[in-house]
XYZ file of C-alpha atoms in Angstrom:
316
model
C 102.450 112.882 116.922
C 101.796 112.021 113.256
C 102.602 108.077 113.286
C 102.517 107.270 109.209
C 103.824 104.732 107.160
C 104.830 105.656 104.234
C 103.583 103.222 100.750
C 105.357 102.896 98.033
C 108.308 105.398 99.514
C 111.277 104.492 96.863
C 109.337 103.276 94.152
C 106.750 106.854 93.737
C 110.172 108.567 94.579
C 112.043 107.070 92.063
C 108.967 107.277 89.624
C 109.607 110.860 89.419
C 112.635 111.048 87.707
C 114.490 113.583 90.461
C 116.600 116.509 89.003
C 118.665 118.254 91.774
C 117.889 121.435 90.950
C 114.296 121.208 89.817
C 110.459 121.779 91.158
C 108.414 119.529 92.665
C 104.891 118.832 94.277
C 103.795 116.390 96.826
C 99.812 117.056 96.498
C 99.344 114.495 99.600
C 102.102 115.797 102.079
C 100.433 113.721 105.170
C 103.478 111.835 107.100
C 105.872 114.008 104.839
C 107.631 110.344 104.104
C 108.028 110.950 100.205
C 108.324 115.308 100.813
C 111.602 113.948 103.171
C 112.884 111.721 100.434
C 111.980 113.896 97.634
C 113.767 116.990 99.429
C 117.104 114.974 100.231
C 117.680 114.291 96.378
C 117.312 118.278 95.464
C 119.950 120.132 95.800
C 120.769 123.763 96.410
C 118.676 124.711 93.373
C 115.963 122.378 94.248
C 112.398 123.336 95.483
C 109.482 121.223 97.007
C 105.863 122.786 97.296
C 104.065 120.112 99.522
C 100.336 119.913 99.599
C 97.970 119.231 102.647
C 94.456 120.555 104.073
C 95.090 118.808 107.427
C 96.504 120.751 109.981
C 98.236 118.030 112.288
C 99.965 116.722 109.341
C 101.201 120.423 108.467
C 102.736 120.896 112.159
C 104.207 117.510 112.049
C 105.814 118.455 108.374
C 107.001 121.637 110.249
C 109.071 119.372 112.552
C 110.267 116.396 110.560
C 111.201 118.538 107.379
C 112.409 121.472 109.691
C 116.489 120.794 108.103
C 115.124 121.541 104.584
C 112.721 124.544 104.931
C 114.556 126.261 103.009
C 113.691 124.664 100.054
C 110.003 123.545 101.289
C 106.686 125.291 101.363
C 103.884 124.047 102.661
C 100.234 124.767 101.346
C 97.219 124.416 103.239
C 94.860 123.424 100.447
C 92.624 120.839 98.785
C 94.726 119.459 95.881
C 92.064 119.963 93.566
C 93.515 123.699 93.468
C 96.575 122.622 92.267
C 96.648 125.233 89.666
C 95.735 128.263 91.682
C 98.104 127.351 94.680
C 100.960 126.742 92.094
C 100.929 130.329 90.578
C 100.549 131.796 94.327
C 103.819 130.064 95.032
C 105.400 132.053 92.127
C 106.643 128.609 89.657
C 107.683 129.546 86.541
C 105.244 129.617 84.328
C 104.614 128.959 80.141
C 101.532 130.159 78.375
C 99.621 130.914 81.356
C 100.159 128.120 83.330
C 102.741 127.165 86.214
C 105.333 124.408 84.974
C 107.033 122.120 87.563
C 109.168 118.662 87.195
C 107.259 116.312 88.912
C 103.618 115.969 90.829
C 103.374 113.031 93.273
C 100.053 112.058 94.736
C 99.262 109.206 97.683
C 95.807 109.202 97.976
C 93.427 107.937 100.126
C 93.107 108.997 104.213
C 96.515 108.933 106.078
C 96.943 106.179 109.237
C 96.563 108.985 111.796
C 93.012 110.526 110.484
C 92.283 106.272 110.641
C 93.488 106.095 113.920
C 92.449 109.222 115.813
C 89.331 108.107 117.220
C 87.410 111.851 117.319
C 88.416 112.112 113.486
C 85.360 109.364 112.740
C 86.996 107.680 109.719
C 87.244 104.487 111.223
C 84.489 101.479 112.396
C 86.882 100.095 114.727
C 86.244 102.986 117.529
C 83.609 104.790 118.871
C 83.482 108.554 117.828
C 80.977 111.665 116.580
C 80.384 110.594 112.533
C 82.783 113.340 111.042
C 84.918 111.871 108.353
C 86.122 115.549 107.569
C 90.207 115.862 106.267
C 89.846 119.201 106.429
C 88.225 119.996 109.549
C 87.391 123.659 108.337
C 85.367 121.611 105.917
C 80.986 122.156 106.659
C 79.868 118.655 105.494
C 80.497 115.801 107.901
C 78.909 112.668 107.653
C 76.236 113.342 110.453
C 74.486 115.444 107.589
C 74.534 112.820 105.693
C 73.753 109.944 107.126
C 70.543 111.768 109.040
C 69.505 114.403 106.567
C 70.146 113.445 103.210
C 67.463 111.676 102.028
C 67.308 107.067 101.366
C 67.904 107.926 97.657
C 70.826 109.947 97.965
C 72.245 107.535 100.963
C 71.752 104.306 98.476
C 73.692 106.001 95.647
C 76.689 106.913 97.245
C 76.854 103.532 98.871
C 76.616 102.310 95.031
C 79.079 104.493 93.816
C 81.840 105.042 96.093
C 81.315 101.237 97.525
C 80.288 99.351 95.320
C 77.719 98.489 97.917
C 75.303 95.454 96.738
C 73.183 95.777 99.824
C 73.565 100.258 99.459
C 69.485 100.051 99.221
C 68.763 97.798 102.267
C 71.078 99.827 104.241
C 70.436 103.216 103.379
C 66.582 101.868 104.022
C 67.590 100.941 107.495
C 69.605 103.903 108.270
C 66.708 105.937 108.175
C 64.406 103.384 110.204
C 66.842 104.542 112.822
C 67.499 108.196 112.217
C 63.577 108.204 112.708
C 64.109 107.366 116.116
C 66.808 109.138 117.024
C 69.923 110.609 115.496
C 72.635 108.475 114.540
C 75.798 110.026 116.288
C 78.627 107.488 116.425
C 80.395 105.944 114.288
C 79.551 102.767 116.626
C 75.967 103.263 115.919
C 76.262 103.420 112.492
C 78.781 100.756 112.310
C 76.195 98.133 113.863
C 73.214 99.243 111.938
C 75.192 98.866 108.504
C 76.345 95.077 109.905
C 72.388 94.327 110.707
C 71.630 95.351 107.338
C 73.338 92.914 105.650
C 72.448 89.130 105.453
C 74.006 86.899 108.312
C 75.433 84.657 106.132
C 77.165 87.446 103.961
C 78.484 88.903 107.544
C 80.167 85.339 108.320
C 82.944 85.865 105.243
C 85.560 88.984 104.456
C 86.204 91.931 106.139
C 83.624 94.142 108.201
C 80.243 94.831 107.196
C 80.767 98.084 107.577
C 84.089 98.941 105.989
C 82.469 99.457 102.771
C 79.850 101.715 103.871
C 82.606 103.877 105.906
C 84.865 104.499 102.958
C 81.545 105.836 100.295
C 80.488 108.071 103.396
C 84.274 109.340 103.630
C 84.440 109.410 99.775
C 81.020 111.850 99.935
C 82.171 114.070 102.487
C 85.406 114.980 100.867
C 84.764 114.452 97.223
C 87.635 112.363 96.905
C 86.988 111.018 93.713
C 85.887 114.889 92.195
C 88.743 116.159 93.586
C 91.058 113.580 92.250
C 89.923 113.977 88.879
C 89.954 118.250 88.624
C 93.717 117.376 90.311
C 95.380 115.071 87.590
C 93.504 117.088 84.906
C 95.303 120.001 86.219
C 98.743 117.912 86.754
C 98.886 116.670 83.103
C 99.209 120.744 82.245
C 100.878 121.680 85.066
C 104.290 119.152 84.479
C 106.837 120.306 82.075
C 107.706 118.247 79.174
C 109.362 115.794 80.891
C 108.466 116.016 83.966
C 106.249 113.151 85.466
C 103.191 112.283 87.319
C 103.310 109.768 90.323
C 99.739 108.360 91.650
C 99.312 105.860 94.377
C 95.910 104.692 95.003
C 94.591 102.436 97.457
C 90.668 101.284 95.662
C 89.372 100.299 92.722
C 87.893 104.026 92.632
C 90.451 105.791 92.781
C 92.325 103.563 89.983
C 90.046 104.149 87.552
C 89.895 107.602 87.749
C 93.642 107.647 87.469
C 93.897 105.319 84.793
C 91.062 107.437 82.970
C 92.928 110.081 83.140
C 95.989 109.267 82.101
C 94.646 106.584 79.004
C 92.708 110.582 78.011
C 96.395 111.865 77.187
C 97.922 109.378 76.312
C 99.275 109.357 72.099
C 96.489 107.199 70.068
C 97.749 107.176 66.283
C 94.276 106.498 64.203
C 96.165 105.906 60.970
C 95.526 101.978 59.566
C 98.075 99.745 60.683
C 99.718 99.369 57.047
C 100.260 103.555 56.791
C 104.511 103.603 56.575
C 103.721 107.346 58.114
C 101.373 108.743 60.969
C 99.371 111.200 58.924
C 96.511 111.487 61.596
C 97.969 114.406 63.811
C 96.399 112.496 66.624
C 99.656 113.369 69.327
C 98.869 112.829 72.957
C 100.832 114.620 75.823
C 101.550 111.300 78.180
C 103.309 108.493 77.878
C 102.998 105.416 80.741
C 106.318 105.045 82.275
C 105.370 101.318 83.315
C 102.405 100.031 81.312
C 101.405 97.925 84.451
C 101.074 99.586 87.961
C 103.790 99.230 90.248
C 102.725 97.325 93.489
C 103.875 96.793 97.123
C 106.725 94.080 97.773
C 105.609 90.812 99.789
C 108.102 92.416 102.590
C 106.833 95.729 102.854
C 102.857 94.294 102.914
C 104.076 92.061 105.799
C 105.473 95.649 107.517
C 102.521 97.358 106.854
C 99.293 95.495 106.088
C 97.618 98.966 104.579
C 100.220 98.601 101.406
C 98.364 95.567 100.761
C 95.745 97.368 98.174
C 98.414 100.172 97.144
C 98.514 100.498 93.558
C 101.308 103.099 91.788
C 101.306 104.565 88.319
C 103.559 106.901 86.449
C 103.237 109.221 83.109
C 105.248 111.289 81.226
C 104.777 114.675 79.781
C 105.918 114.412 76.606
């Protein structure tokens, strides 16, 4: 069963501006708790295309949405093919490209691939080092962590963690690997904690956790398939129609807010100009200019929320 808690349910909802009888996307179907709410607010005329590369939350969607199939269809797909999917499913389109009402995205890995021991996302149990939300994908993080090379390892521990200690670790994962293979997530977990100074170990959360989010990042391209997503959203929404993005890092913020500053209207004109003569029009407009976050209640129900971050445009 596909135990998930939705973040952010009313507020990334509500973000999207629902018309009864128009399109919608949910790029990030997992639990199907924002598809459910997004599908009871559309009426007859209504349509939701729901987006999801893992196959347990796709039967589980099958199930909980199984009153509103009618009006659902589910994709098995990477979100970064947002575009290509969309004209498959036959949405109107304007000058080439498919136009819907509103694209929601919750990004991030859902609490089952977490807690699903044999998926290997998570430090906290002992598993075969996978990481894979697709599990037709070919790279896991076995390749990585034993075949790509102490460079490679010490960048993406830079990159997607932030890691200050990336170098002594990726140095002692392949110490190890010398050895012997690292299989388990257990394995890896401890040599990550023994690469980092005691005293640092003594204060925050798990050595590892850091470490086990830039592998995750590196096996999916999270970040590189965030970014070729809401590039594709910002032409894919109607004028407007909106764009809803919940993020749970600093990472995946800043590609978000990246994006969306890109679009947004910049008039270059000097501030005394009675007239914008610059032509400078941007497509977006921020529907709140700070993100939305979690409420003090629903972080106490559901300590993930606690990083959750939600931010909403509008085609223009």
């Amino acid at each position: 069963m596909f135990q998930h808690t939705t973040v952010l349910l009313e507020e990334a909802v509500e973000g999207l501006n629902i018309k009864p009888d128009g399109i919608y996307v949910d790029c990030t179907l997992g639990g199907a708790g924002h598809s459910e709410l997004i599908l009871s607010r559309l009426g007859a005329g209504g349509r939701l295309i729901a987006f999801d590369q893992d196959d347990l939350a796709l039967n589980n969607a099958r199930v909980r949405l199984a009153s509103y199939m009618d009006k659902v269809t589910l994709v098995r797909s990477n979100f970064r093919y947002l575009q290509e999917q969309l004209l498959q499913c036959g949405v109107p389109v304007h000058d080439g490209l498919p136009q819907v009402d509103g694209i929601l995205f919750d990004l991030g890995v859902s609490s089952p691939q977490l807690d699903e021991a044999e998926r290997g996302f998570s430090y906290h149990q002992d598993a075969p080092l996978d990481m894979r939300m697709d599990q037709e994908g070919d790279l896991t993080a076995y390749e990585i962590v034993n075949e790509w090379d102490e460079r490679e390892i010490a960048i993406i521990l830079d990159r997607y963690a932030e890691e200050k200690f990336a170098r002594s670790i990726a140095k002692s994962i392949v110490k190890h690997r010398s050895e012997a293979p690292i299989k388990s997530t257990s394995e890896l977990a401890e040599i990550v904690k023994n690469a980092i100074p005691a005293a640092t170990r003594r204060t925050g959360p798990h050595p590892a956790r850091r470490s086990f989010q830039a592998f995750r990042i590196a096996v999916n391209d999270e970040l590189g398939a965030e970014e070729d997503a809401l590039e594709q959203a910002v032409k894919c929404v109607a004028p407007g129609g909106r764009i809803s993005v919940i993020t749970f890092h600093s990472l995946e913020d800043r590609v978000c807010k990246q994006i969306f500053a890109k679009y947004l209207e910049k008039c270059t004109c000097p501030p005394d100009f009675p007239l914008c003569v610059c032509g400078n029009k941007g497509v977006l407009k921020l529907v709140n200019r700070k993100p939305i976050l979690p409420s003090e209640e629903e972080i106490e129900h559901n300590a993930r929320a606690r990083s959750a971050k939600l931010r909403v445009a509008q085609k223009l």
